[in-house]
PDB file of C-alpha atoms in Angstrom:
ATOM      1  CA  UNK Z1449      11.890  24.467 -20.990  1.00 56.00           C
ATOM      2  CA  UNK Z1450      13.529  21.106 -22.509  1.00 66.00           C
ATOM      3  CA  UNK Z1451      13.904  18.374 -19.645  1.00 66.00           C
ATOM      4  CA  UNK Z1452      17.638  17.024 -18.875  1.00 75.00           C
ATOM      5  CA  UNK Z1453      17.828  13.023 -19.317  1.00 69.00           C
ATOM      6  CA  UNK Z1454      18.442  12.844 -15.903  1.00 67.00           C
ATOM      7  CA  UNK Z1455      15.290  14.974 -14.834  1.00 67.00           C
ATOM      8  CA  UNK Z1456      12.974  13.015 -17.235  1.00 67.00           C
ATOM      9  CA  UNK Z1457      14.774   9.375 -15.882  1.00 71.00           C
ATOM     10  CA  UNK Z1458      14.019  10.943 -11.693  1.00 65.00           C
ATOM     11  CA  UNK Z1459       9.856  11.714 -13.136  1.00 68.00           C
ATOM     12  CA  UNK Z1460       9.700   8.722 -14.771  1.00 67.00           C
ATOM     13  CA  UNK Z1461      11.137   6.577 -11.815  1.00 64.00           C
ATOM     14  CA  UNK Z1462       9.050   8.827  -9.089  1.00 66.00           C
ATOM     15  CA  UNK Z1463       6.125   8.360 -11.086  1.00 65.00           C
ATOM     16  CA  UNK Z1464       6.116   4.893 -11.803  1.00 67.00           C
ATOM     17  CA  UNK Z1465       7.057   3.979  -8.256  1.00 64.00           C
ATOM     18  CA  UNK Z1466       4.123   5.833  -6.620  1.00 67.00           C
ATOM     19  CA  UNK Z1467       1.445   3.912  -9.520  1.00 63.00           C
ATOM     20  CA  UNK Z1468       2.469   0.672  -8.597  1.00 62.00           C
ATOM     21  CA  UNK Z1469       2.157   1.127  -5.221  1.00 60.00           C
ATOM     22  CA  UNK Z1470      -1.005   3.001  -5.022  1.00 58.00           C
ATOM     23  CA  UNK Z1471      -1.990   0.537  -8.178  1.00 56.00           C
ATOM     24  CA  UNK Z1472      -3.531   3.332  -9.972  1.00 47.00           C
ATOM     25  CA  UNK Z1473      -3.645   4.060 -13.253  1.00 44.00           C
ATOM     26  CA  UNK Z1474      -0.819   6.018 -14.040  1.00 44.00           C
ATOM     27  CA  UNK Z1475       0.825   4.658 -16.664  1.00 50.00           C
ATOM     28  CA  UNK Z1476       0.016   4.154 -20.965  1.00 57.00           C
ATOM     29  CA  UNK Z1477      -2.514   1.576 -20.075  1.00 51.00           C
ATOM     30  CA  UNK Z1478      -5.591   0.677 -17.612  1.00 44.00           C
ATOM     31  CA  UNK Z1479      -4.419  -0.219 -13.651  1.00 44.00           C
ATOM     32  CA  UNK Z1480      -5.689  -3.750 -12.389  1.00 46.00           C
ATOM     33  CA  UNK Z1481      -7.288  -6.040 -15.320  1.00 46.00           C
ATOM     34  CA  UNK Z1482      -8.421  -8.179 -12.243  1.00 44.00           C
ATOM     35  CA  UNK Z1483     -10.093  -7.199  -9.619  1.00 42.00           C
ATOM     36  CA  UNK Z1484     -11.623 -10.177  -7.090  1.00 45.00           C
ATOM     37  CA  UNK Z1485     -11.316 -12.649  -9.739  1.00 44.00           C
ATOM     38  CA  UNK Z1486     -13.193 -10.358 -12.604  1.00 43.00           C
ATOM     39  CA  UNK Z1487     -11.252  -9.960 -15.563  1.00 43.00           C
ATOM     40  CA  UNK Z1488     -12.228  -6.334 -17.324  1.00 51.00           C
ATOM     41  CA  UNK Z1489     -13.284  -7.569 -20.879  1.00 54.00           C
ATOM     42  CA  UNK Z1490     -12.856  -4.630 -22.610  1.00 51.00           C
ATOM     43  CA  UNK Z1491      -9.820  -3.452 -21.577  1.00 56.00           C
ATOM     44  CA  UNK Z1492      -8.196  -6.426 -22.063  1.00 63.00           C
ATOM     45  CA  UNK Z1493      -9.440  -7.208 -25.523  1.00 60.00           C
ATOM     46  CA  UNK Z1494      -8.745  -3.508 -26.562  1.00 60.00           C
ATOM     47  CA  UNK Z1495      -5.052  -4.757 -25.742  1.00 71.00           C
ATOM     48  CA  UNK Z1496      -4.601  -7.974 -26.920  1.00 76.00           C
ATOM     49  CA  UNK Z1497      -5.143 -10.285 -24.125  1.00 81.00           C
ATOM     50  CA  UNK Z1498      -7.352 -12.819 -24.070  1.00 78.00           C
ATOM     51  CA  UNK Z1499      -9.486 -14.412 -21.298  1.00 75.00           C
ATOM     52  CA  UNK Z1500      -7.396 -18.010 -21.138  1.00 76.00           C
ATOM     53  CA  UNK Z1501      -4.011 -15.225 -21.150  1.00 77.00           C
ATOM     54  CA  UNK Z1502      -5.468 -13.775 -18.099  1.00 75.00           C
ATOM     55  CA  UNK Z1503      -7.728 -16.377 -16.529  1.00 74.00           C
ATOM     56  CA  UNK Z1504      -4.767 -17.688 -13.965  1.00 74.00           C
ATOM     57  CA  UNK Z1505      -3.009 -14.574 -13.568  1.00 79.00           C
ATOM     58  CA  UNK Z1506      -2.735 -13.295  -9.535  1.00 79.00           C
ATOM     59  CA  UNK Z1507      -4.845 -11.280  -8.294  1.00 74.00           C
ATOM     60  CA  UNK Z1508      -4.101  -7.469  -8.761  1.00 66.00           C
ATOM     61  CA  UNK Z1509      -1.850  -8.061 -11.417  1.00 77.00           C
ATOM     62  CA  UNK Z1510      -1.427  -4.411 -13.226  1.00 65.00           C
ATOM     63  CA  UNK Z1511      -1.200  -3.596 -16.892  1.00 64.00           C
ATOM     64  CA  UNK Z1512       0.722   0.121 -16.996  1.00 54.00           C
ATOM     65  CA  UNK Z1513       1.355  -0.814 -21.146  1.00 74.00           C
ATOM     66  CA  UNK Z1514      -0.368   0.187 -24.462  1.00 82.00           C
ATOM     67  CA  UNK Z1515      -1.026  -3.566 -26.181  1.00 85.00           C
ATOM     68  CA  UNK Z1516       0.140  -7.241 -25.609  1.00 90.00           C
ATOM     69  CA  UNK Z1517       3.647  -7.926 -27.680  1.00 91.00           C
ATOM     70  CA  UNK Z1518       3.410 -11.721 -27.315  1.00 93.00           C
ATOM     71  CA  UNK Z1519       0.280 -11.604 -29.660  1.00 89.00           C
ATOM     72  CA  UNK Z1520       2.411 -10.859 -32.276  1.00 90.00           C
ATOM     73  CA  UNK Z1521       5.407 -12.503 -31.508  1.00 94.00           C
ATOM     74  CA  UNK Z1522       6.321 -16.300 -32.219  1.00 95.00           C
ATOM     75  CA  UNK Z1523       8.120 -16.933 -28.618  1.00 97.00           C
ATOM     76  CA  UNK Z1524       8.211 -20.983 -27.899  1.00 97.00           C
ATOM     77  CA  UNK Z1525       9.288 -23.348 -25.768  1.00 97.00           C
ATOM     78  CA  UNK Z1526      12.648 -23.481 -24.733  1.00 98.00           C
ATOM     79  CA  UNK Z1527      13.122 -19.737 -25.853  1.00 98.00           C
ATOM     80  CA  UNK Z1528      14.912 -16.734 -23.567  1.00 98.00           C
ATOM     81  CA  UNK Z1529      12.679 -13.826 -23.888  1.00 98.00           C
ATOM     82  CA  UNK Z1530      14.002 -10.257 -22.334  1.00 98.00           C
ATOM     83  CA  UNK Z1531      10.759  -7.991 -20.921  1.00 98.00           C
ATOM     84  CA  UNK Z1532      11.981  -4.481 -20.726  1.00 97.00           C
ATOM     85  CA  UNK Z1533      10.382  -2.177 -18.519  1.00 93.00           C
ATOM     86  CA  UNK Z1534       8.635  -5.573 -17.221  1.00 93.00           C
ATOM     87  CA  UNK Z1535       6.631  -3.228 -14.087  1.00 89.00           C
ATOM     88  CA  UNK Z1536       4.229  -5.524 -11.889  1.00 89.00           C
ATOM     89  CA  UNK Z1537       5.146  -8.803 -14.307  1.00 92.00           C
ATOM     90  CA  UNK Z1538       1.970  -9.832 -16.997  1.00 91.00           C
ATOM     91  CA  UNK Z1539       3.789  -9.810 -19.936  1.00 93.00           C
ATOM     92  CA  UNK Z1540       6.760 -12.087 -18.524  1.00 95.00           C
ATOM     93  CA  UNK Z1541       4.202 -14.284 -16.593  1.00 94.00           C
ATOM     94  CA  UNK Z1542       2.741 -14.566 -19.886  1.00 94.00           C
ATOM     95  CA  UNK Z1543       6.081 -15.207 -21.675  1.00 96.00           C
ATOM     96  CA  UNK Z1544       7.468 -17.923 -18.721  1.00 96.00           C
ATOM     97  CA  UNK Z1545       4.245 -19.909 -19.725  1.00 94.00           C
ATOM     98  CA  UNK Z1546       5.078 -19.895 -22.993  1.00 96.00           C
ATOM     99  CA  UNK Z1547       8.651 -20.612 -22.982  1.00 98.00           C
ATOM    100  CA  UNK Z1548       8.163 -23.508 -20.379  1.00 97.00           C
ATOM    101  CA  UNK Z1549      10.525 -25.457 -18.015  1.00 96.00           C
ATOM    102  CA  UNK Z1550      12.929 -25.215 -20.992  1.00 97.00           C
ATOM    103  CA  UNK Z1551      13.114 -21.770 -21.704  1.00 98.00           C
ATOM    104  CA  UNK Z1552      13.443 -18.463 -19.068  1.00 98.00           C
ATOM    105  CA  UNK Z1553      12.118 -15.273 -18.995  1.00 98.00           C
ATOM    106  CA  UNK Z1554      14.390 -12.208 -17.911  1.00 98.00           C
ATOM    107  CA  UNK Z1555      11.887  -8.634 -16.280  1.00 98.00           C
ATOM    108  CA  UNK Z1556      14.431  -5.659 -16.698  1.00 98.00           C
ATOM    109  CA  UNK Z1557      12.994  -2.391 -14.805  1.00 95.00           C
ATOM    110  CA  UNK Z1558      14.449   0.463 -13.091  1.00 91.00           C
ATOM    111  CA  UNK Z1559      12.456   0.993 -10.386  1.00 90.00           C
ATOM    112  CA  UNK Z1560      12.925  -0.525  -6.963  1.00 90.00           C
ATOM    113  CA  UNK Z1561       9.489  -0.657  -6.312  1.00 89.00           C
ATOM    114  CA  UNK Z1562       8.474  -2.079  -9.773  1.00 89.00           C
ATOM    115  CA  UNK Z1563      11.167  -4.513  -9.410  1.00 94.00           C
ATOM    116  CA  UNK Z1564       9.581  -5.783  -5.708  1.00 93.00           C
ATOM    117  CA  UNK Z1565       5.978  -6.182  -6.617  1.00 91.00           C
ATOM    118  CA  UNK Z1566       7.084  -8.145 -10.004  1.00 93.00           C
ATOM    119  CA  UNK Z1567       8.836 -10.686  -7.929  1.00 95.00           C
ATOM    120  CA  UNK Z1568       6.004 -10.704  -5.765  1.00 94.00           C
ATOM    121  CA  UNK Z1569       4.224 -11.884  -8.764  1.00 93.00           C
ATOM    122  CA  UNK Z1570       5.818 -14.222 -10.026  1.00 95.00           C
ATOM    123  CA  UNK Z1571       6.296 -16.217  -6.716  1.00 95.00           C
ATOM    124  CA  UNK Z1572       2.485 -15.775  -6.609  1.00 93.00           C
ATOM    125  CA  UNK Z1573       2.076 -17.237 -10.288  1.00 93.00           C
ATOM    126  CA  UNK Z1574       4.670 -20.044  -9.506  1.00 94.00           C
ATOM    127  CA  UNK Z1575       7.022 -18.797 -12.504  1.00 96.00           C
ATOM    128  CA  UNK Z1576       9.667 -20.701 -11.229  1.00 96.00           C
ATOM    129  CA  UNK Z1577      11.403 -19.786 -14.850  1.00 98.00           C
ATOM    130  CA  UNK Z1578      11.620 -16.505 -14.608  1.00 98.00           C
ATOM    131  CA  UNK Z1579      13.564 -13.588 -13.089  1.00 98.00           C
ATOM    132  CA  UNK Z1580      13.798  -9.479 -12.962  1.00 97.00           C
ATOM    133  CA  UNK Z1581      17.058  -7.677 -12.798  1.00 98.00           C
ATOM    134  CA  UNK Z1582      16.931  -3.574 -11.653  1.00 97.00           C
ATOM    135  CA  UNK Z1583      18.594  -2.181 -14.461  1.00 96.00           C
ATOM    136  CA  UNK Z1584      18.175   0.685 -17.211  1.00 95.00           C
ATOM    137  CA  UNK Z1585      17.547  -0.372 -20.717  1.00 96.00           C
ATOM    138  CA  UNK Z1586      20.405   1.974 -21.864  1.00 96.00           C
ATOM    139  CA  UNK Z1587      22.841  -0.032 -20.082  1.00 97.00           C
ATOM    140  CA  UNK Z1588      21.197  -3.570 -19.915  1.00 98.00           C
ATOM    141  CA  UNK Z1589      22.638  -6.211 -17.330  1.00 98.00           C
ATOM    142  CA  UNK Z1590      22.010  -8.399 -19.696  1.00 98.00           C
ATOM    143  CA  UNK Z1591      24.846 -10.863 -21.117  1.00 98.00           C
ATOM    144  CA  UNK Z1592      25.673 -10.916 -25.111  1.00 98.00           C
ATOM    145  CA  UNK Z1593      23.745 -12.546 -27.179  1.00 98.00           C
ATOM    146  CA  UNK Z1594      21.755 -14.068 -24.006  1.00 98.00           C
ATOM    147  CA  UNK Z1595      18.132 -14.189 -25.402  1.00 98.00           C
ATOM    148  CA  UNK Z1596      15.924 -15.186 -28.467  1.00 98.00           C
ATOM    149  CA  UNK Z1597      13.369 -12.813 -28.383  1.00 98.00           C
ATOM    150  CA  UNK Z1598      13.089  -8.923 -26.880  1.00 98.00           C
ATOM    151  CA  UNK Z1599       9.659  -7.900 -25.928  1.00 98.00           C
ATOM    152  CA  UNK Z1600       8.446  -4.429 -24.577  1.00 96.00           C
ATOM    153  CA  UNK Z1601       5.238  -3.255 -23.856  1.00 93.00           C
ATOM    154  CA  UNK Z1602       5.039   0.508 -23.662  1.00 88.00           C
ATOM    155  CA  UNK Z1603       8.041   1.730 -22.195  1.00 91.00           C
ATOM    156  CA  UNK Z1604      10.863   2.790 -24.896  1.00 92.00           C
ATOM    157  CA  UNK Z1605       8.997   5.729 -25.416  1.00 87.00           C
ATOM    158  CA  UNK Z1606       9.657   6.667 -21.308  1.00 86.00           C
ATOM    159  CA  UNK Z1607      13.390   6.384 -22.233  1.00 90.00           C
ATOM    160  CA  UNK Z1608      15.392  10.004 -22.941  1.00 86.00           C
ATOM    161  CA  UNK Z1609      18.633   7.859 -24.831  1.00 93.00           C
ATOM    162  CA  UNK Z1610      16.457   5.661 -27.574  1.00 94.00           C
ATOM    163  CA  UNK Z1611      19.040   5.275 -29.762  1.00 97.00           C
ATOM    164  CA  UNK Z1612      21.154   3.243 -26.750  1.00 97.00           C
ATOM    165  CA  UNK Z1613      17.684   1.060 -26.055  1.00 97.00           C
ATOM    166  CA  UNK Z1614      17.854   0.356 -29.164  1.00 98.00           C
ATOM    167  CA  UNK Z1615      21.991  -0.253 -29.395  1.00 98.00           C
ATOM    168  CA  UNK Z1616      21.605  -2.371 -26.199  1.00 98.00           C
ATOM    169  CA  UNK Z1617      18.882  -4.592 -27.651  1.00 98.00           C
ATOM    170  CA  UNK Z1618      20.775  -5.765 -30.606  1.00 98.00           C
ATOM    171  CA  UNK Z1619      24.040  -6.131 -28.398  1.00 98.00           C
ATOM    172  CA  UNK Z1620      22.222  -8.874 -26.033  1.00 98.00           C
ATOM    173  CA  UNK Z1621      19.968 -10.974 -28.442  1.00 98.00           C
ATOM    174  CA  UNK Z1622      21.462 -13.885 -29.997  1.00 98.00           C
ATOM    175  CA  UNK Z1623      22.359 -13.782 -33.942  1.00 98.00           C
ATOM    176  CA  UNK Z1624      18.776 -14.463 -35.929  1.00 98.00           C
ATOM    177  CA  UNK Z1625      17.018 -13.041 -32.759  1.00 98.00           C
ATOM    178  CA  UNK Z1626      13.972 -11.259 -32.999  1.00 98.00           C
ATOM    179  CA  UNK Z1627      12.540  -8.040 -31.227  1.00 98.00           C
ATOM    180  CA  UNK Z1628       8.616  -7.347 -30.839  1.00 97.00           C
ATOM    181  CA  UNK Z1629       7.928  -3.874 -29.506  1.00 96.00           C
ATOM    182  CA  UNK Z1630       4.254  -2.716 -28.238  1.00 94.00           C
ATOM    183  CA  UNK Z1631       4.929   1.487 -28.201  1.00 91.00           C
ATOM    184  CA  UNK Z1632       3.556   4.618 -28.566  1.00 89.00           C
ATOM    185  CA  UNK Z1633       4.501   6.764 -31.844  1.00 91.00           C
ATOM    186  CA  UNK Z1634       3.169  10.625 -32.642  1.00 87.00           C
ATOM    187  CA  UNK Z1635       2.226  12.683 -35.785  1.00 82.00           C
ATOM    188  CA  UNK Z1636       3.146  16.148 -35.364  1.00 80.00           C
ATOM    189  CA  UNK Z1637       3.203  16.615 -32.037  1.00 76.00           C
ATOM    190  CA  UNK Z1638       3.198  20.125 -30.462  1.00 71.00           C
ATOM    191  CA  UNK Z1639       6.356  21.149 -29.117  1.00 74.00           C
ATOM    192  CA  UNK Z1640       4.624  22.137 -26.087  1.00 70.00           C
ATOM    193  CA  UNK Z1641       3.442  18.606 -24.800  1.00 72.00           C
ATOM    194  CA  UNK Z1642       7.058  17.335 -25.585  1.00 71.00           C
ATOM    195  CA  UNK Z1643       8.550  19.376 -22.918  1.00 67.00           C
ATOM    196  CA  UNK Z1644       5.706  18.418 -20.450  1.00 68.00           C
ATOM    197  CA  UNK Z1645       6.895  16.280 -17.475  1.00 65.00           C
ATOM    198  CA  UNK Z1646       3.374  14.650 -16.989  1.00 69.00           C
ATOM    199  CA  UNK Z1647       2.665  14.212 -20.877  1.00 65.00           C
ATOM    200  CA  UNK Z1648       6.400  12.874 -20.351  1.00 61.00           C
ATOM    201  CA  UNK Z1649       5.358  10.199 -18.110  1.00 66.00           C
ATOM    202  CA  UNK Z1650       1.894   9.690 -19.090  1.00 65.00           C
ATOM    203  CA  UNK Z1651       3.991   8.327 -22.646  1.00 70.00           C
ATOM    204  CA  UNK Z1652       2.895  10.873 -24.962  1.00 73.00           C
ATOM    205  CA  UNK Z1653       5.719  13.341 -24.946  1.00 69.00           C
ATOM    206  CA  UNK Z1654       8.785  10.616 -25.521  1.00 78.00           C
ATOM    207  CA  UNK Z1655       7.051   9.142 -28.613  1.00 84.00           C
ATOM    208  CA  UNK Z1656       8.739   9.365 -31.801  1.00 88.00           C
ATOM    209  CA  UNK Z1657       7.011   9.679 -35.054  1.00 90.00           C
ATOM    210  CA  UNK Z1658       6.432   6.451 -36.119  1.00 93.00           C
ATOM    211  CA  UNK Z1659       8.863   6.709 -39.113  1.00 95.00           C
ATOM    212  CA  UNK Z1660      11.658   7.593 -36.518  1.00 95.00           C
ATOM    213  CA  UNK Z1661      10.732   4.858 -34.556  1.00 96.00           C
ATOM    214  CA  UNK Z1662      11.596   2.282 -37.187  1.00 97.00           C
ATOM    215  CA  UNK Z1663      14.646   4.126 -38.485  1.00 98.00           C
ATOM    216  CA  UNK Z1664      15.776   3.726 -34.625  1.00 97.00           C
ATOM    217  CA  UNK Z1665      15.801   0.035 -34.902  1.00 98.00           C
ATOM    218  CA  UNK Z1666      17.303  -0.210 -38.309  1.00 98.00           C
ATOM    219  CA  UNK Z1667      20.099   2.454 -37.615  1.00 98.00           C
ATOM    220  CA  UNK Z1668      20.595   0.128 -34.874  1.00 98.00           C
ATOM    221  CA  UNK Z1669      21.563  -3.228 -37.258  1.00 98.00           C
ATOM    222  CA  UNK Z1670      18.311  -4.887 -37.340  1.00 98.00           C
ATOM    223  CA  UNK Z1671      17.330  -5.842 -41.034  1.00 98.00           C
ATOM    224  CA  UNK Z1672      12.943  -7.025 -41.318  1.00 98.00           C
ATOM    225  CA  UNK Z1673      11.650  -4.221 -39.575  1.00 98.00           C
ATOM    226  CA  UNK Z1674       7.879  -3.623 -40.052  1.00 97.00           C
ATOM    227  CA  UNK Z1675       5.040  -2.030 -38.099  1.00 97.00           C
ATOM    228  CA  UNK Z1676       2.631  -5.071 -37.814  1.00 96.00           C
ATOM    229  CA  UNK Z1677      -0.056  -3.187 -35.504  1.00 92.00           C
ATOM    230  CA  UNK Z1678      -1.593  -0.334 -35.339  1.00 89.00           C
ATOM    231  CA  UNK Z1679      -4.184   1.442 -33.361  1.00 84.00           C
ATOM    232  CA  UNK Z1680      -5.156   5.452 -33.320  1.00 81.00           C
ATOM    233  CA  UNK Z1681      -6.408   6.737 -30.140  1.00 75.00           C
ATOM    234  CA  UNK Z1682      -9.542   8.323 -29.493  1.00 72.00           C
ATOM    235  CA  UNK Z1683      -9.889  11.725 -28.009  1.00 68.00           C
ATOM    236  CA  UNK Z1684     -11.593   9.950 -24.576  1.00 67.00           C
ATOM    237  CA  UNK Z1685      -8.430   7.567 -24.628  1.00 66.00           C
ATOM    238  CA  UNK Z1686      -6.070  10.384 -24.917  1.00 66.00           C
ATOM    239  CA  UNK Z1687      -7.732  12.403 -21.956  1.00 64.00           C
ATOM    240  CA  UNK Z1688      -7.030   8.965 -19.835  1.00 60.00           C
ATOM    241  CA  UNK Z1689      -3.631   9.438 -21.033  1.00 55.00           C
ATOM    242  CA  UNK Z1690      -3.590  13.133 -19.997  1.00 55.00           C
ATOM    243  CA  UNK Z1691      -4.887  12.795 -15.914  1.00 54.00           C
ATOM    244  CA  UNK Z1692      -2.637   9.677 -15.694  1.00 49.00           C
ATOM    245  CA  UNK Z1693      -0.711  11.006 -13.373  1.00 44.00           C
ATOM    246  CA  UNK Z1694      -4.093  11.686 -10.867  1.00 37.00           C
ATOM    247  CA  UNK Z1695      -4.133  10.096  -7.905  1.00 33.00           C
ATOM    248  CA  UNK Z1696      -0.244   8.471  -7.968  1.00 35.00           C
ATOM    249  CA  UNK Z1697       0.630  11.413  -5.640  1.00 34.00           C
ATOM    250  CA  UNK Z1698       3.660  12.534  -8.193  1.00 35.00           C
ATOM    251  CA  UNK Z1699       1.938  16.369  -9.071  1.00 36.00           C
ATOM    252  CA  UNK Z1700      -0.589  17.136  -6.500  1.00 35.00           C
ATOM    253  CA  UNK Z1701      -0.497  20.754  -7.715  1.00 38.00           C
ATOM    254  CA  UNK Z1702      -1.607  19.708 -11.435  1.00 42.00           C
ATOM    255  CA  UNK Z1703      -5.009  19.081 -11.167  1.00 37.00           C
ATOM    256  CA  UNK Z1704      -5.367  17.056 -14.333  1.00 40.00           C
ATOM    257  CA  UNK Z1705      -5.200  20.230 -16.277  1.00 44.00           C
ATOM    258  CA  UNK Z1706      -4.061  17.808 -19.236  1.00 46.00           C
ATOM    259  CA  UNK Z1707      -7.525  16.534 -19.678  1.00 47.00           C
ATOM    260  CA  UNK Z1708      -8.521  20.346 -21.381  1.00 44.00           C
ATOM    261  CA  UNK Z1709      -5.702  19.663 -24.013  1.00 52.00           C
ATOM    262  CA  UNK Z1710      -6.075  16.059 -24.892  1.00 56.00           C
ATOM    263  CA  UNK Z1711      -8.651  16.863 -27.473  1.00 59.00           C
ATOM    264  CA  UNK Z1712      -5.628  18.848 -29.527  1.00 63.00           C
ATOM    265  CA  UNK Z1713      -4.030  15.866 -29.800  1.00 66.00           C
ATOM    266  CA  UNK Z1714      -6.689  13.453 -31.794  1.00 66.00           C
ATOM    267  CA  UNK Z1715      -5.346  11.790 -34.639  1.00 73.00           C
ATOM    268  CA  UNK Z1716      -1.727  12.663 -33.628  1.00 79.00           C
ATOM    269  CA  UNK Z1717      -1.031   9.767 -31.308  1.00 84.00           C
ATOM    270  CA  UNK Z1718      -1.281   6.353 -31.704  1.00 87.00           C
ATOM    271  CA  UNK Z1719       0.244   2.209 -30.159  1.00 88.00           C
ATOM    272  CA  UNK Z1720       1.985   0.415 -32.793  1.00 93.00           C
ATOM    273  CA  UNK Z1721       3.594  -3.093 -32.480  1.00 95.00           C
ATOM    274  CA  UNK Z1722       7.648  -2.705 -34.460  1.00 97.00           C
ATOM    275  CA  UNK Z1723       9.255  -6.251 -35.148  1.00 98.00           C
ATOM    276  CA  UNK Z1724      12.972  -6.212 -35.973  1.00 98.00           C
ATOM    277  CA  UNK Z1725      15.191  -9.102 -36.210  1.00 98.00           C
ATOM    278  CA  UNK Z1726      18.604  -9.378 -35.611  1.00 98.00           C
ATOM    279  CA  UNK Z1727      20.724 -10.569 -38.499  1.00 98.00           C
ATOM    280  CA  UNK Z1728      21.821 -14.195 -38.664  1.00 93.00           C
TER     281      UNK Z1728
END
């Protein structure tokens, strides 16, 4: 049975509330990359950050995304860069270094508890130049043309209203500003997974195809838009995806029966990295 938006937006904000507290891995990416000062290599290279990105970081700090946006995107000093769906806070502690005392860094997420462990973060990374605002990204509390550069790592493809992210994002970035999305996209996906709740939340079921995704952000005003990244995911990857919700506490009664159809979905899912600019 197809999921109301309001039924996918309650999953999607139980779900994510009970990872980041349990910091499990329950989201589109590993949990902690650090763990008593130990970066995890691979993981972190498989997503595009490197060992001087992470090397400072607080410890615990969670990754719930599919692949780093700021590797691909030309943020500077002095720049306003809006995270959406910024969760426990690496991407914008990443960001607020980059933009320095002359630029600031705005977290947008919708859940409370997401919202309290990023700040938590941030205090802990001294980021005195940043911020995170509770907020959906359909209806951003975000000021017109307030920021240089969007950046999202994973978390469109939670939303059931893309076509508003996507409204919203050209309505607050400043004229000339730019847009680099990390996201999931599909190939043919069975219908069946789309109306699944934990393929839902686990990021597979939102995806668009990936031609879709890039007629979103053109539909949407933005003129330069390219896929610039992309990676296929492995069947062992996609089981990960599937028993994401394990351990969060969100459907005890599941039993990671998602692992059994993972394999069905091999060559049909993949993270890309979407830049769009806003016209001048």
């Amino acid at each position: 049975m197809k999921k109301s938006k309001d039924e996918i937006r309650g999953a999607v904000k139980k779900h994510y509330g009970e990872a980041v507290k349990h910091r499990s891995g329950c989201g589109c990416g590993p949990s902690d990359i650090k763990v008593d000062g130990v970066i995890a290599e691979r993981i972190a290279q498989a997503h595009g950050y490197t060992n001087d990105d992470l090397g400072s970081l607080p410890e615990g700090v969670a990754s719930f995304g599919c692949g780093n946006p700021l590797t691909f995107a030309q943020v500077k000093e002095g720049d306003v860069v809006l995270d959406l769906g910024s969760g426990p806070g690496l991407d914008l502690i990443l960001a607020a270094r980059k933009v320095g005392d002359r630029g600031k860094v705005i977290g947008l997420d919708m859940t409370p508890e997401m919202v309290e462990t990023c700040r938590t973060n941030l205090q802990k990374a001294n980021a005195t130049n940043a911020e995170v605002r509770q907020g959906e990204m359909e209806s951003m509390p975000v000021a017109d043309s307030e920021v240089d550069w969007i950046i999202s790592n994973c978390v469109i493809n939670l939303s059931p209203e893309k076509e508003k992210v996507f409204a919203e994002a050209y309505r607050v970035l400043k004229p000339g500003g730019q847009m680099m999305i990390s996201d999931i996209v599909t190939v043919n996906l069975p219908e069946d997974v789309r109306n699944d709740m934990r393929a839902w939340v686990g990021c597979i079921a939102g995806a668009v195809e990936e031609d879709e995704f890039i007629e979103l952000a053109k539909n949407a005003g933005f003129e330069e838009v390219r896929i610039v990244a992309r990676q296929s995911y492995s069947t062992s990857a996609l089981q990960d995806f599937a028993s994401s919700d394990c351990g969060c506490g969100c459907y005890p009664d599941d039993h990671c029966e998602g692992q059994a159809v993972a394999g069905d979905w091999a060559g049909k899912v993949a993270s890309v990295r979407l830049y769009a600019r806003k016209p001048r």
